[in-house]
Amino acid sequence: PPPPREPSGEAAFARRIDPQQEPGLSPEQRRLMARVELAQRQRALQRRLRSRNALLAGVVGAVVVGI
């Protein structure tokens, strides 16, 4: 049988949970989830900074070539 679906149409495993509101989580599970989310945010920030730095290098290079 197909997996159970939430009323919004998303599968239950894809539902984002709030660790503070979830009653069945231990303190260790809450800490693990916080660490994982922090690592994901840092990776996203690194990707953004890398693309911004590449764009800035291109602009500086164009200015230097123009001079």
PDB file of C-alpha atoms in Angstrom:
ATOM      1  CA  PRO A   1       0.000   0.000   0.000  1.00  0.00           C
ATOM      2  CA  PRO A   2       1.137   3.577  -0.587  1.00  0.00           C
ATOM      3  CA  PRO A   3       2.640   5.486   2.356  1.00  0.00           C
ATOM      4  CA  PRO A   4       0.211   7.527   4.433  1.00  0.00           C
ATOM      5  CA  ARG A   5      -0.244  11.096   3.285  1.00  0.00           C
ATOM      6  CA  GLU A   6      -0.733  14.280   5.230  1.00  0.00           C
ATOM      7  CA  PRO A   7      -3.770  16.439   4.393  1.00  0.00           C
ATOM      8  CA  SER A   8      -1.489  18.915   2.576  1.00  0.00           C
ATOM      9  CA  GLY A   9      -0.405  16.159   0.172  1.00  0.00           C
ATOM     10  CA  GLU A  10       3.135  15.787   1.522  1.00  0.00           C
ATOM     11  CA  ALA A  11       4.368  12.419   2.651  1.00  0.00           C
ATOM     12  CA  ALA A  12       4.762  12.067   6.418  1.00  0.00           C
ATOM     13  CA  PHE A  13       8.534  11.443   6.162  1.00  0.00           C
ATOM     14  CA  ALA A  14       9.037  14.764   4.347  1.00  0.00           C
ATOM     15  CA  ARG A  15       7.198  16.774   6.994  1.00  0.00           C
ATOM     16  CA  ARG A  16       9.437  19.223   8.801  1.00  0.00           C
ATOM     17  CA  ILE A  17       9.122  18.958  12.556  1.00  0.00           C
ATOM     18  CA  ASP A  18       9.864  21.479  15.272  1.00  0.00           C
ATOM     19  CA  PRO A  19      12.104  19.723  17.819  1.00  0.00           C
ATOM     20  CA  GLN A  20      10.735  21.890  20.625  1.00  0.00           C
ATOM     21  CA  GLN A  21       7.138  20.864  19.875  1.00  0.00           C
ATOM     22  CA  GLU A  22       7.765  17.159  19.238  1.00  0.00           C
ATOM     23  CA  PRO A  23       6.943  15.244  22.430  1.00  0.00           C
ATOM     24  CA  GLY A  24       8.817  11.991  21.718  1.00  0.00           C
ATOM     25  CA  LEU A  25      12.340  13.379  21.283  1.00  0.00           C
ATOM     26  CA  SER A  26      15.045  12.992  23.884  1.00  0.00           C
ATOM     27  CA  PRO A  27      17.357  15.921  24.706  1.00  0.00           C
ATOM     28  CA  GLU A  28      20.154  14.159  22.815  1.00  0.00           C
ATOM     29  CA  GLN A  29      17.964  13.867  19.699  1.00  0.00           C
ATOM     30  CA  ARG A  30      17.107  17.568  19.960  1.00  0.00           C
ATOM     31  CA  ARG A  31      20.823  18.458  20.169  1.00  0.00           C
ATOM     32  CA  LEU A  32      21.618  16.234  17.182  1.00  0.00           C
ATOM     33  CA  MET A  33      18.898  17.863  15.096  1.00  0.00           C
ATOM     34  CA  ALA A  34      20.179  21.328  16.047  1.00  0.00           C
ATOM     35  CA  ARG A  35      23.747  20.361  15.052  1.00  0.00           C
ATOM     36  CA  VAL A  36      22.605  18.932  11.708  1.00  0.00           C
ATOM     37  CA  GLU A  37      20.532  22.020  10.890  1.00  0.00           C
ATOM     38  CA  LEU A  38      23.432  24.304  11.822  1.00  0.00           C
ATOM     39  CA  ALA A  39      25.766  22.339   9.522  1.00  0.00           C
ATOM     40  CA  GLN A  40      23.244  22.593   6.672  1.00  0.00           C
ATOM     41  CA  ARG A  41      22.915  26.359   7.149  1.00  0.00           C
ATOM     42  CA  GLN A  42      26.707  26.760   7.181  1.00  0.00           C
ATOM     43  CA  ARG A  43      27.067  24.768   3.943  1.00  0.00           C
ATOM     44  CA  ALA A  44      24.419  26.935   2.272  1.00  0.00           C
ATOM     45  CA  LEU A  45      26.184  30.081   3.478  1.00  0.00           C
ATOM     46  CA  GLN A  46      29.511  28.819   2.122  1.00  0.00           C
ATOM     47  CA  ARG A  47      27.929  28.196  -1.306  1.00  0.00           C
ATOM     48  CA  ARG A  48      26.474  31.718  -1.351  1.00  0.00           C
ATOM     49  CA  LEU A  49      29.741  33.316  -0.316  1.00  0.00           C
ATOM     50  CA  ARG A  50      31.688  31.312  -2.885  1.00  0.00           C
ATOM     51  CA  SER A  51      29.448  32.469  -5.744  1.00  0.00           C
ATOM     52  CA  ARG A  52      29.519  36.058  -4.449  1.00  0.00           C
ATOM     53  CA  ASN A  53      33.318  35.974  -4.285  1.00  0.00           C
ATOM     54  CA  ALA A  54      33.533  34.616  -7.832  1.00  0.00           C
ATOM     55  CA  LEU A  55      31.220  37.371  -9.074  1.00  0.00           C
ATOM     56  CA  LEU A  56      33.259  40.025  -7.246  1.00  0.00           C
ATOM     57  CA  ALA A  57      36.492  38.648  -8.730  1.00  0.00           C
ATOM     58  CA  GLY A  58      34.959  38.864 -12.197  1.00  0.00           C
ATOM     59  CA  VAL A  59      33.908  42.478 -11.657  1.00  0.00           C
ATOM     60  CA  VAL A  60      37.324  43.452 -10.287  1.00  0.00           C
ATOM     61  CA  GLY A  61      38.985  41.678 -13.212  1.00  0.00           C
ATOM     62  CA  ALA A  62      36.783  43.538 -15.701  1.00  0.00           C
ATOM     63  CA  VAL A  63      37.628  46.867 -14.070  1.00  0.00           C
ATOM     64  CA  VAL A  64      41.353  46.073 -14.164  1.00  0.00           C
ATOM     65  CA  VAL A  65      41.167  45.042 -17.823  1.00  0.00           C
ATOM     66  CA  GLY A  66      39.193  48.210 -18.577  1.00  0.00           C
ATOM     67  CA  ILE A  67      41.886  50.376 -17.011  1.00  0.00           C
TER      68      ILE A  67
END
